[in-house]
mmCIF file of C-alpha atoms in Angstrom:
data_model
loop_
_atom_site.group_PDB
_atom_site.id
_atom_site.type_symbol
_atom_site.label_atom_id
_atom_site.label_comp_id
_atom_site.label_asym_id
_atom_site.label_seq_id
_atom_site.Cartn_x
_atom_site.Cartn_y
_atom_site.Cartn_z
ATOM 1 C CA UNK V 190 -20.586 2.835 -0.946
ATOM 2 C CA UNK V 191 -18.479 4.124 0.717
ATOM 3 C CA UNK V 192 -14.715 4.723 -0.365
ATOM 4 C CA UNK V 193 -11.379 6.275 -1.047
ATOM 5 C CA UNK V 194 -11.759 8.291 -4.366
ATOM 6 C CA UNK V 195 -8.341 10.310 -6.086
ATOM 7 C CA UNK V 196 -9.167 12.811 -8.930
ATOM 8 C CA UNK V 197 -7.054 13.217 -11.693
ATOM 9 C CA UNK V 198 -6.528 9.780 -12.119
ATOM 10 C CA UNK V 199 -3.947 11.056 -15.051
ATOM 11 C CA UNK V 200 -1.979 14.295 -14.190
ATOM 12 C CA UNK V 201 0.596 16.281 -16.538
ATOM 13 C CA UNK V 202 2.852 19.065 -14.721
ATOM 14 C CA UNK V 203 4.729 21.178 -16.107
ATOM 15 C CA UNK V 204 8.925 22.011 -14.976
ATOM 16 C CA UNK V 205 8.338 24.889 -12.171
ATOM 17 C CA UNK V 206 4.449 23.989 -11.967
ATOM 18 C CA UNK V 207 3.481 22.664 -8.511
ATOM 19 C CA UNK V 208 -0.069 20.410 -8.855
ATOM 20 C CA UNK V 209 -2.684 19.648 -6.001
ATOM 21 C CA UNK V 210 -3.303 15.920 -6.054
ATOM 22 C CA UNK V 211 -6.737 14.851 -4.076
ATOM 23 C CA UNK V 212 -8.071 12.432 -1.618
ATOM 24 C CA UNK V 213 -11.325 12.306 -0.407
ATOM 25 C CA UNK V 214 -13.032 9.032 1.563
ATOM 26 C CA UNK V 215 -16.162 8.722 2.846
ATOM 27 C CA UNK V 216 -15.268 5.498 5.486
ATOM 28 C CA UNK V 217 -15.148 7.995 8.291
ATOM 29 C CA UNK V 218 -11.800 6.867 9.061
ATOM 30 C CA UNK V 219 -9.556 8.806 11.416
ATOM 31 C CA UNK V 220 -5.597 7.547 9.833
ATOM 32 C CA UNK V 221 -4.915 9.369 6.350
ATOM 33 C CA UNK V 222 -1.862 8.032 3.995
ATOM 34 C CA UNK V 223 -0.507 9.017 0.476
ATOM 35 C CA UNK V 224 2.287 6.859 -0.687
ATOM 36 C CA UNK V 225 4.502 7.182 -4.096
ATOM 37 C CA UNK V 226 4.569 4.107 -6.137
ATOM 38 C CA UNK V 227 7.642 3.489 -8.632
ATOM 39 C CA UNK V 228 8.109 0.258 -10.935
ATOM 40 C CA UNK V 229 10.669 -2.579 -8.336
ATOM 41 C CA UNK V 230 10.395 -0.020 -4.845
ATOM 42 C CA UNK V 231 7.137 -0.828 -3.818
ATOM 43 C CA UNK V 232 5.274 2.195 -1.968
ATOM 44 C CA UNK V 233 7.236 4.635 0.085
ATOM 45 C CA UNK V 234 5.181 7.053 2.631
ATOM 46 C CA UNK V 235 5.020 10.676 1.813
ATOM 47 C CA UNK V 236 2.614 11.799 5.105
ATOM 48 C CA UNK V 237 0.357 10.919 7.282
ATOM 49 C CA UNK V 238 -2.452 12.254 9.480
ATOM 50 C CA UNK V 239 -3.679 9.954 12.577
ATOM 51 C CA UNK V 240 -5.858 12.226 13.560
ATOM 52 C CA UNK V 241 -7.918 16.199 11.908
ATOM 53 C CA UNK V 242 -5.234 19.198 11.513
ATOM 54 C CA UNK V 243 -2.267 17.384 12.054
ATOM 55 C CA UNK V 244 0.047 15.514 9.741
ATOM 56 C CA UNK V 245 3.740 13.816 10.034
ATOM 57 C CA UNK V 246 6.387 13.149 7.453
ATOM 58 C CA UNK V 247 7.183 9.590 6.146
ATOM 59 C CA UNK V 248 10.194 8.252 4.514
ATOM 60 C CA UNK V 249 9.997 10.609 1.450
ATOM 61 C CA UNK V 250 8.347 13.899 2.310
ATOM 62 C CA UNK V 251 10.759 16.509 0.766
ATOM 63 C CA UNK V 252 8.790 17.913 -2.075
ATOM 64 C CA UNK V 253 5.562 17.694 -0.845
ATOM 65 C CA UNK V 254 3.763 19.074 1.436
ATOM 66 C CA UNK V 255 -0.621 18.291 2.123
ATOM 67 C CA UNK V 256 -3.398 19.726 4.466
ATOM 68 C CA UNK V 257 -5.949 17.834 7.142
ATOM 69 C CA UNK V 258 -8.571 20.443 7.380
ATOM 70 C CA UNK V 259 -11.691 18.063 7.313
ATOM 71 C CA UNK V 260 -11.571 14.636 8.111
ATOM 72 C CA UNK V 261 -12.719 13.273 5.067
ATOM 73 C CA UNK V 262 -9.683 15.405 2.710
ATOM 74 C CA UNK V 263 -6.240 14.643 2.366
ATOM 75 C CA UNK V 264 -5.543 16.849 -0.153
ATOM 76 C CA UNK V 265 -0.958 16.466 -1.033
ATOM 77 C CA UNK V 266 0.762 19.202 -3.588
ATOM 78 C CA UNK V 267 3.296 18.153 -4.855
ATOM 79 C CA UNK V 268 5.635 21.586 -5.236
ATOM 80 C CA UNK V 269 8.323 22.334 -7.440
ATOM 81 C CA UNK V 270 11.005 21.441 -4.816
ATOM 82 C CA UNK V 271 9.976 17.957 -6.150
ATOM 83 C CA UNK V 272 13.080 16.621 -8.454
ATOM 84 C CA UNK V 273 11.627 13.166 -9.472
ATOM 85 C CA UNK V 274 7.737 13.747 -8.918
ATOM 86 C CA UNK V 275 6.979 11.492 -11.789
ATOM 87 C CA UNK V 276 5.448 8.076 -10.289
ATOM 88 C CA UNK V 277 2.379 6.526 -9.312
ATOM 89 C CA UNK V 278 0.725 8.280 -6.208
ATOM 90 C CA UNK V 279 -1.683 6.400 -3.577
ATOM 91 C CA UNK V 280 -4.665 7.479 -0.526
ATOM 92 C CA UNK V 281 -5.370 5.034 2.248
ATOM 93 C CA UNK V 282 -6.963 5.558 5.158
ATOM 94 C CA UNK V 283 -7.557 3.840 7.401
ATOM 95 C CA UNK V 284 -9.937 2.812 11.457
ATOM 96 C CA UNK V 285 -7.798 4.298 13.898
ATOM 97 C CA UNK V 286 -3.954 5.760 13.521
ATOM 98 C CA UNK V 287 -3.227 2.572 15.825
ATOM 99 C CA UNK V 288 -3.520 -1.153 15.554
ATOM 100 C CA UNK V 289 -3.561 -3.974 13.396
ATOM 101 C CA UNK V 290 -6.438 -3.091 10.884
ATOM 102 C CA UNK V 291 -5.462 -2.672 7.421
ATOM 103 C CA UNK V 292 -5.974 0.454 4.763
ATOM 104 C CA UNK V 293 -8.900 1.309 2.402
ATOM 105 C CA UNK V 294 -6.622 2.629 -1.160
ATOM 106 C CA UNK V 295 -7.624 4.861 -3.687
ATOM 107 C CA UNK V 296 -7.719 4.062 -7.429
ATOM 108 C CA UNK V 297 -4.173 6.205 -7.823
ATOM 109 C CA UNK V 298 -3.567 9.990 -9.850
ATOM 110 C CA UNK V 299 -0.715 8.381 -11.563
ATOM 111 C CA UNK V 300 1.988 12.299 -12.752
ATOM 112 C CA UNK V 301 4.436 12.886 -14.950
ATOM 113 C CA UNK V 302 6.013 15.935 -16.007
ATOM 114 C CA UNK V 303 6.069 17.327 -19.092
ATOM 115 C CA UNK O 916 12.870 -1.547 12.967
ATOM 116 C CA UNK O 917 10.379 -3.310 10.834
ATOM 117 C CA UNK O 918 10.832 -4.118 7.043
ATOM 118 C CA UNK O 919 9.362 -6.673 4.582
ATOM 119 C CA UNK O 920 11.670 -8.676 2.578
ATOM 120 C CA UNK O 921 9.700 -10.276 -0.521
ATOM 121 C CA UNK O 922 11.679 -12.911 -2.412
ATOM 122 C CA UNK O 923 11.773 -12.760 -6.735
ATOM 123 C CA UNK O 924 9.923 -9.599 -7.533
ATOM 124 C CA UNK O 925 8.568 -12.302 -11.147
ATOM 125 C CA UNK O 926 6.834 -15.562 -10.611
ATOM 126 C CA UNK O 927 5.634 -16.939 -13.335
ATOM 127 C CA UNK O 928 3.131 -20.298 -13.042
ATOM 128 C CA UNK O 929 1.137 -22.440 -15.320
ATOM 129 C CA UNK O 930 -2.479 -22.166 -14.616
ATOM 130 C CA UNK O 931 -4.107 -24.450 -12.672
ATOM 131 C CA UNK O 932 -0.070 -24.842 -10.707
ATOM 132 C CA UNK O 933 0.542 -23.604 -6.892
ATOM 133 C CA UNK O 934 1.168 -20.145 -6.106
ATOM 134 C CA UNK O 935 3.174 -18.962 -3.574
ATOM 135 C CA UNK O 936 4.999 -15.876 -3.416
ATOM 136 C CA UNK O 937 7.311 -15.662 -0.482
ATOM 137 C CA UNK O 938 7.464 -12.709 2.108
ATOM 138 C CA UNK O 939 9.368 -12.276 5.489
ATOM 139 C CA UNK O 940 9.974 -9.931 8.338
ATOM 140 C CA UNK O 941 11.629 -8.648 10.746
ATOM 141 C CA UNK O 942 10.181 -6.741 13.585
ATOM 142 C CA UNK O 943 10.906 -6.744 17.059
ATOM 143 C CA UNK O 944 7.497 -7.396 18.998
ATOM 144 C CA UNK O 945 4.617 -9.287 17.795
ATOM 145 C CA UNK O 946 3.414 -7.897 14.162
ATOM 146 C CA UNK O 947 0.755 -7.181 12.235
ATOM 147 C CA UNK O 948 1.120 -8.918 8.643
ATOM 148 C CA UNK O 949 -0.910 -8.485 5.467
ATOM 149 C CA UNK O 950 -1.228 -9.125 2.006
ATOM 150 C CA UNK O 951 -2.347 -6.979 -0.580
ATOM 151 C CA UNK O 952 -2.822 -7.695 -4.261
ATOM 152 C CA UNK O 953 -2.522 -4.467 -7.245
ATOM 153 C CA UNK O 954 -3.493 -5.147 -10.978
ATOM 154 C CA UNK O 955 -2.584 -2.200 -13.767
ATOM 155 C CA UNK O 956 -2.947 1.494 -12.465
ATOM 156 C CA UNK O 957 -5.613 0.458 -9.737
ATOM 157 C CA UNK O 958 -5.104 0.973 -6.055
ATOM 158 C CA UNK O 959 -3.700 -2.460 -3.419
ATOM 159 C CA UNK O 960 -6.672 -4.229 -2.293
ATOM 160 C CA UNK O 961 -6.317 -6.429 1.042
ATOM 161 C CA UNK O 962 -6.089 -9.718 0.184
ATOM 162 C CA UNK O 963 -5.240 -10.930 3.722
ATOM 163 C CA UNK O 964 -4.723 -10.126 6.891
ATOM 164 C CA UNK O 965 -2.081 -11.881 10.595
ATOM 165 C CA UNK O 966 -3.789 -10.120 13.534
ATOM 166 C CA UNK O 967 -1.973 -12.844 16.529
ATOM 167 C CA UNK O 968 -5.000 -15.196 16.323
ATOM 168 C CA UNK O 969 -5.525 -18.588 13.477
ATOM 169 C CA UNK O 970 -1.695 -19.065 12.172
ATOM 170 C CA UNK O 971 -3.005 -20.284 8.706
ATOM 171 C CA UNK O 972 -5.207 -16.719 7.274
ATOM 172 C CA UNK O 973 -7.550 -17.781 4.626
ATOM 173 C CA UNK O 974 -8.709 -14.469 2.411
ATOM 174 C CA UNK O 975 -11.063 -13.612 -0.350
ATOM 175 C CA UNK O 976 -9.771 -15.291 -3.748
ATOM 176 C CA UNK O 977 -8.676 -18.628 -2.449
ATOM 177 C CA UNK O 978 -5.279 -17.491 -1.175
ATOM 178 C CA UNK O 979 -4.570 -17.816 2.347
ATOM 179 C CA UNK O 980 -1.738 -17.566 3.917
ATOM 180 C CA UNK O 981 0.557 -18.843 7.312
ATOM 181 C CA UNK O 982 2.556 -17.055 10.008
ATOM 182 C CA UNK O 983 5.482 -19.025 10.633
ATOM 183 C CA UNK O 984 6.907 -17.045 14.042
ATOM 184 C CA UNK O 985 10.361 -19.679 13.382
ATOM 185 C CA UNK O 986 11.084 -18.594 9.977
ATOM 186 C CA UNK O 987 9.704 -15.095 10.051
ATOM 187 C CA UNK O 988 7.827 -15.995 7.131
ATOM 188 C CA UNK O 989 4.114 -15.311 5.875
ATOM 189 C CA UNK O 990 4.434 -16.879 2.927
ATOM 190 C CA UNK O 991 0.678 -15.783 -0.273
ATOM 191 C CA UNK O 992 -0.532 -19.894 -1.627
ATOM 192 C CA UNK O 993 -3.090 -20.458 -4.030
ATOM 193 C CA UNK O 994 -3.027 -24.215 -4.452
ATOM 194 C CA UNK O 995 -4.512 -23.708 -8.581
ATOM 195 C CA UNK O 996 -3.538 -20.474 -10.156
ATOM 196 C CA UNK O 997 -5.905 -19.020 -12.412
ATOM 197 C CA UNK O 998 -5.701 -16.290 -15.378
ATOM 198 C CA UNK O 999 -6.978 -13.684 -13.233
ATOM 199 C CA UNK O 1000 -4.497 -13.985 -10.477
ATOM 200 C CA UNK O 1001 -1.524 -12.125 -12.658
ATOM 201 C CA UNK O 1002 -1.019 -8.905 -10.926
ATOM 202 C CA UNK O 1003 0.807 -7.021 -8.597
ATOM 203 C CA UNK O 1004 1.508 -8.550 -4.766
ATOM 204 C CA UNK O 1005 2.462 -6.517 -1.904
ATOM 205 C CA UNK O 1006 3.419 -7.897 1.136
ATOM 206 C CA UNK O 1007 3.079 -5.593 4.274
ATOM 207 C CA UNK O 1008 4.045 -4.830 8.128
ATOM 208 C CA UNK O 1009 2.996 -2.750 11.143
ATOM 209 C CA UNK O 1010 4.138 -3.102 14.609
ATOM 210 C CA UNK O 1011 1.269 -4.548 17.200
ATOM 211 C CA UNK O 1012 0.155 -1.227 19.452
ATOM 212 C CA UNK O 1013 1.647 0.783 17.342
ATOM 213 C CA UNK O 1014 1.119 3.434 15.153
ATOM 214 C CA UNK O 1015 -0.022 1.955 12.638
ATOM 215 C CA UNK O 1016 2.091 2.714 9.309
ATOM 216 C CA UNK O 1017 2.035 -0.081 7.563
ATOM 217 C CA UNK O 1018 5.536 -0.871 5.393
ATOM 218 C CA UNK O 1019 5.641 -2.584 2.147
ATOM 219 C CA UNK O 1020 7.731 -4.947 0.270
ATOM 220 C CA UNK O 1021 8.837 -4.091 -2.908
ATOM 221 C CA UNK O 1022 6.667 -6.526 -4.115
ATOM 222 C CA UNK O 1023 5.866 -9.641 -6.525
ATOM 223 C CA UNK O 1024 4.102 -9.611 -10.283
ATOM 224 C CA UNK O 1025 2.688 -12.966 -10.909
ATOM 225 C CA UNK O 1026 1.911 -13.776 -14.467
ATOM 226 C CA UNK O 1027 -0.390 -17.050 -14.932
ATOM 227 C CA UNK O 1028 0.307 -18.617 -18.648
ATOM 228 C CA UNK O 1029 -2.114 -21.194 -19.619
#
């Protein structure tokens, strides 16, 4: 079955470490997105990519980085510059970057700083 | 810029009662509107979407929503709540003719009690 796979489901990071969250889709979708979810704040857009080898900053990109070398993969790195990284991270994809297509979401990665 | 406001961060209903979750949007052009549901520690699942066809949209699990341009609203309803409906619900908007970048409301947590 087609879908989006996020791994790991739970991730623990020490202060000062970089960590990378994986997001893989086999839906043949052009566009991919990373959101951060905090209680009571809904979803906030970190980065998005409309096509391979291209990506744009979202509303809260500071302290994060991404790459889009393959259509099916859009990994997110949480760097040591992100001061408050503890959150639930959601990856999503859509058929195209334009139009009223909904998103398909992965099951999320919960990142905790220890 | 478009935005979404969900009235009521928590809604509680009895099993069998009407569910009404409120969503108002702000958009300078005709919007596309979505409702998503999220169960604990999971990703978001699309319930239904409005893309300028019928104003009354039927979705999965017995939910429906009505687009009212004059009220800039897209409220979600279900005639009879079930215990399994307990979850968090998100309204989202994107622009027709623009990049498919969803803007989410802060979410409404629905509790269903016996």
